[in-house]
XYZ file of C-alpha atoms in Angstrom:
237
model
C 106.042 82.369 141.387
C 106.787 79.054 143.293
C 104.254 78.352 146.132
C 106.596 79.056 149.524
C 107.927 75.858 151.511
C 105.762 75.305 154.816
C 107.933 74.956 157.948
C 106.855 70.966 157.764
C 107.848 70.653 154.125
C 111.678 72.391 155.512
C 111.964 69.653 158.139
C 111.177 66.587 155.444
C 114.065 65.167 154.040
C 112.340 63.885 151.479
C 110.020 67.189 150.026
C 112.359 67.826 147.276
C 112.549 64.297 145.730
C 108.715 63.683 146.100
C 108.120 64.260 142.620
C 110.482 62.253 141.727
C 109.575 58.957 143.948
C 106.270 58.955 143.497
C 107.027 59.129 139.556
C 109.322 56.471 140.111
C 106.683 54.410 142.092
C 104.173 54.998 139.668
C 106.223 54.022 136.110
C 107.097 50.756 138.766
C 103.597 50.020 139.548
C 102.760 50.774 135.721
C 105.209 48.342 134.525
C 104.086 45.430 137.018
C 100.380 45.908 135.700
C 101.791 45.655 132.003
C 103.878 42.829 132.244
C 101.056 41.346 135.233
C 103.582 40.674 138.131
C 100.624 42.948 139.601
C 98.042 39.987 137.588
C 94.570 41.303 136.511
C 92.317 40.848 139.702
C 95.395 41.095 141.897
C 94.238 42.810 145.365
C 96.638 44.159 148.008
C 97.462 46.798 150.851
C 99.432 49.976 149.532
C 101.903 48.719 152.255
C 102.275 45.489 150.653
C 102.832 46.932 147.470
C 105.439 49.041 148.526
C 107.153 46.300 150.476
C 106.839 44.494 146.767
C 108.399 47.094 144.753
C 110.713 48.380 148.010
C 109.540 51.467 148.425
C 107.821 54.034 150.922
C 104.102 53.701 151.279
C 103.756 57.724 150.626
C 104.857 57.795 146.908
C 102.855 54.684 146.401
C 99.952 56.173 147.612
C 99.912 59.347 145.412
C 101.016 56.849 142.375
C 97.509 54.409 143.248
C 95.576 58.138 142.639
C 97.039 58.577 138.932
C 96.812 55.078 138.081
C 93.542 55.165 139.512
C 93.060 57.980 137.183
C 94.257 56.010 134.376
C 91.564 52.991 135.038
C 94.074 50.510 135.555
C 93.633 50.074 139.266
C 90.208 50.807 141.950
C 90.613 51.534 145.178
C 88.805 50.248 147.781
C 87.837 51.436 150.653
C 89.554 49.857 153.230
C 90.595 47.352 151.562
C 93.668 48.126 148.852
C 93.606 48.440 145.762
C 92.021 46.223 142.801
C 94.408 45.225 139.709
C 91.775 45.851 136.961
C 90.948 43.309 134.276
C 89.742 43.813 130.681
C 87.083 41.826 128.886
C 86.873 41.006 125.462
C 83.549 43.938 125.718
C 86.465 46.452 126.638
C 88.314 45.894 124.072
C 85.764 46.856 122.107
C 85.486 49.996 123.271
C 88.672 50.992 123.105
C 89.071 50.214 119.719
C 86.400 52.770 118.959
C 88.314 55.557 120.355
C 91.467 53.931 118.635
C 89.809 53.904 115.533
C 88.035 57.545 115.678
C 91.515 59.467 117.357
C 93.899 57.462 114.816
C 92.032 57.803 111.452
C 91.843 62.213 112.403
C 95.040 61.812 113.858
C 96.245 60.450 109.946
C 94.162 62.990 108.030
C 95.714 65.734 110.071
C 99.321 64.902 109.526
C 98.110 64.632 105.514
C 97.075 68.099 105.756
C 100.235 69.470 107.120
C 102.852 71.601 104.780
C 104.750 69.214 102.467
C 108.006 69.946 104.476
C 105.883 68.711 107.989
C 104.322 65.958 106.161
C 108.224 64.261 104.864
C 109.170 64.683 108.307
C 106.490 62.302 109.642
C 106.445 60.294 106.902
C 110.220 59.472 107.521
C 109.455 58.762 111.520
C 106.543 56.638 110.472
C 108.996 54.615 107.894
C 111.446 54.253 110.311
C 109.253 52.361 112.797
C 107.724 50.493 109.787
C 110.825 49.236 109.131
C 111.703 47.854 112.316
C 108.032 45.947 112.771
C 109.467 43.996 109.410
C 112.718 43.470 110.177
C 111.385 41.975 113.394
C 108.887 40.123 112.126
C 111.788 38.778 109.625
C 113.684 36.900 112.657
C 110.421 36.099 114.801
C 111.002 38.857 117.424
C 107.439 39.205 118.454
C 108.403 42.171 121.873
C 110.239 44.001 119.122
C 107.784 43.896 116.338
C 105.163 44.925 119.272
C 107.489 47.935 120.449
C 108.111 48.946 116.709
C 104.213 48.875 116.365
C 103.591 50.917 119.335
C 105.965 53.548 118.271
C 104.316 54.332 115.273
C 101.282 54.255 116.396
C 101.932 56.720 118.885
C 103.834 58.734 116.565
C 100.733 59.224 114.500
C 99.281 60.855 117.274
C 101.784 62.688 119.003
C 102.830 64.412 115.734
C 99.159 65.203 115.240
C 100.107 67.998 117.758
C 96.554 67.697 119.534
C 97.223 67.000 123.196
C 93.805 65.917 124.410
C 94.361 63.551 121.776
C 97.226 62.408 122.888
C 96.079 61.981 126.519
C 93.400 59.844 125.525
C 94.803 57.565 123.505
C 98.249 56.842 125.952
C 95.581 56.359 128.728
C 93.541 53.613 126.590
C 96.795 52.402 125.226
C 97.884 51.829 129.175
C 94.427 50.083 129.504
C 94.816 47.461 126.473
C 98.667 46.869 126.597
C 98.377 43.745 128.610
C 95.472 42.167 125.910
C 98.169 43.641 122.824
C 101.184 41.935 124.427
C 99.353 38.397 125.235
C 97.612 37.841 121.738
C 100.608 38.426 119.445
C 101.670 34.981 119.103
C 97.966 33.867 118.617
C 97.347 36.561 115.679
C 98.056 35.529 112.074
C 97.932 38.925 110.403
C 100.378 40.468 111.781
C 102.579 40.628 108.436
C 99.857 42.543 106.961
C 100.224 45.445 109.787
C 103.441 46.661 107.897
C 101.708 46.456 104.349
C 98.745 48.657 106.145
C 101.498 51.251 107.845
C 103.178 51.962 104.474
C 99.721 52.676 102.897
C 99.339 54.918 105.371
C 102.614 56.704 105.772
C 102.140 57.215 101.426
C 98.750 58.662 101.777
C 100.665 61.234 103.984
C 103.298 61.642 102.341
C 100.899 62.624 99.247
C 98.863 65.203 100.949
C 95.976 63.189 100.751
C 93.847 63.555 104.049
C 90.785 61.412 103.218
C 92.688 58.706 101.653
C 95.354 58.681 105.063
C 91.878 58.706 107.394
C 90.613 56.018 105.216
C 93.946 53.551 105.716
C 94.631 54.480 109.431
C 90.137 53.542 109.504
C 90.530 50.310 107.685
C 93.922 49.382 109.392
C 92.718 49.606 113.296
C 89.024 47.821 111.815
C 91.178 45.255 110.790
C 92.848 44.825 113.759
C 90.014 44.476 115.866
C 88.195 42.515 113.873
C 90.852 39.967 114.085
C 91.484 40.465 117.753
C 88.098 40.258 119.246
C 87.205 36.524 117.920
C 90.915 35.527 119.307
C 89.420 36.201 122.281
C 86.455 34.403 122.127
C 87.474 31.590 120.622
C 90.323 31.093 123.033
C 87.515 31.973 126.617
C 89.762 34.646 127.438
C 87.528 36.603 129.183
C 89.664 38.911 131.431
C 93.269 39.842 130.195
């Protein structure tokens, strides 16, 4: 039964959209972290960030708590709120969890019923095939959105949702590092090669051999990522 409205919540205009704005304000704030119009390191008021993104300071506030939450901001006391950066050493982190939730993710979807198991197969393909066609006329965003699609596919359809929560909050945390080293990685061709291995091992029924390929596809990955990032003193993305 819905919690009754207190005589203050019946006089605020605004109690029935507050869900609402504060999502809004926090997708906005999310999207200025990604795409760093809110720049790793970048410090400000909550007023001042609602004057940025034109909105009131009250949604903003609640959305500083999730993101907060998410680790990709820190409050401080008094003092506004922190844009947090990554280093190279956090990257490697999360590619641990990447690696451990995506290779059970893959041998769970390979030990689904064979009707299940087409189903995904044919999602994963379909993303696949947009990360080539992309890479065919040099359209690194799309190739990156076609990548992220499957990879949260393989989760998502895994049907765990602790799973899922984890890996959308790390994937929040390293989009920024994903986005920016695209155009300096030179393997990115072999991505689609390492997808369809995967997507077949499913598609067969074969769990250890789809936990193997997701395992040795995300290894790959970072092991090509995390020397980009030394070798080119990035040492806060």
């Amino acid at each position: 039964m819905a919690r009754p409205r207190s005589a203050a919540e019946k006089n605020d205009p605004e109690a029935d959209r507050r869900p609402s704005l504060v999502d809004d304000a926090y997708a906005a704030m999310k999207q200025a972290i990604q795409d760093s119009t809110f720049a790793p390191g970048y410090q400000a008021s909550e007023q001042e960030i609602a004057l940025r993104l034109g909105m009131s300071r009250t949604p903003v506030h609640e959305a500083i708590i999730r993101l907060q939450e998410d680790g990709l901001v820190r409050v401080l006391s008094r003092r506004g709120i922190l844009i947090l950066a990554l280093a190279p050493e956090d990257m490697r982190e999360i590619y641990d969890v990447i690696i451990a939730i995506e290779g059970r993710a893959a041998e769970m979807l390979a030990g689904l019923p064979d009707a299940e198991r087409e189903v995904v197969a044919a999602e994963l393909a379909g993303h696949t095939h947009d990360m080539a066609e992309a890479w065919d006329t040099g359209d690194l965003p799309a190739w990156g959105q076609a990548d992220a699609g499957f990879h949260r596919a393989l989760v998502e359809r895994a049907g765990n949702g602790r799973m899922n929560r984890i890996i959308q909050t790390i994937n929040d945390q390293s989009h920024r590092a994903r986005m920016l080293t695209l155009k300096l990685r030179r393997e990115l061709r072999a991505s689609v090669a390492e997808h369809r291995d995967i997507i077949e091992a499913i598609r067969l029924g074969d769990p250890d051999q789809a936990q193997a390929c997701a395992h040795h596809h995300r290894l790959r990955a970072r092991n090509e990522l995390l020397p980009l990032l030394e070798s080119f003193g990035l040492k806060h993305l």
